[in-house]
Every structure is written in structure tokens, then in C-alpha cells.
Amino acid sequence: MASDEGSVRVDSWIWSVRLTKTRSLAASACRAGHVRVNGERVKPAQAVRQGDEVRLRHAGRDRVVVVSRIVRKRVGAAVAVECYVDNSPPPPPREQTVPIGLRDRGAGRPTKRDRREMERLRGL
């Protein structure tokens, strides 16, 4: 299952160590430019080797990991955390996150004014 030599595709490795739920999500993140290896944007087929730094933006969070072991197949969670060194910044506390504009149940469709106000709150 695990091998300490050679290389593997970056999308396959990200999926194998459980940073994304599916391999297609990992490949989509690569194509969208959300994955960087050693500071360079990469395509899904880019090779990853031991010692490479992988930066992934997924689910609104930046993950920074250093590859410590190459795995070709998806492994269990206990083995997956041994395959990388996590240098990610800690997630922000829940109190500091901006609340999403929630509407009361049964309030109907938002008006144009309501929609603009929600976009302003989200910073769009």
C-alpha cells in the first residue's frame, strides 16, 4: 500500500491521504488553481515526491502539508496522518467567522434590496 520511493500524481496523493473526499474533487481543485506544489500551480497529473510542500485551498481553508511518505492507494485515517506533516494555520474560531445572511423561514423569496444587502454583508 505505501511506498517510500518514486512519485505519484498530486490529485491521487491528495485523495489518498484524505485531504479531499474524492479524487475528482482533488483533480478539480488542481484545474482551478487551488493546489500548489513548492509554490507552483500544478495540473492533476503533476508528480509529487517526498519532501514536496503541497498547498491546498479546500472548503474555505488553506492546508499546507509536506509530503513525508508516498501512497498510491487511499489509506485509513490513522495511516494518512503519518504520510504528511501538517503546517496549516489553525482554523479561525467560530466566534470570529462572519455569520451568513440567514432569512426567517417562510419569509419568501428575497427582494432585490434584500439580495443586495446579503451580498454586501458577504463582501461580494
XYZ file of C-alpha atoms in Angstrom, residues 19 54 61-66 81 83-89:
16
model
C -7.355 15.900 2.235
C 1.625 20.914 -1.088
C -9.494 26.670 4.422
C -5.834 26.664 3.418
C -3.964 23.428 4.065
C -0.156 23.397 3.950
C 1.384 19.935 4.143
C 4.830 18.495 3.495
C -1.717 11.449 9.037
C 2.078 10.450 5.293
C 2.398 14.212 5.720
C 3.495 16.918 8.144
C 0.701 19.447 8.621
C 1.947 23.061 8.683
C -1.517 24.562 8.163
C -2.562 27.660 10.078
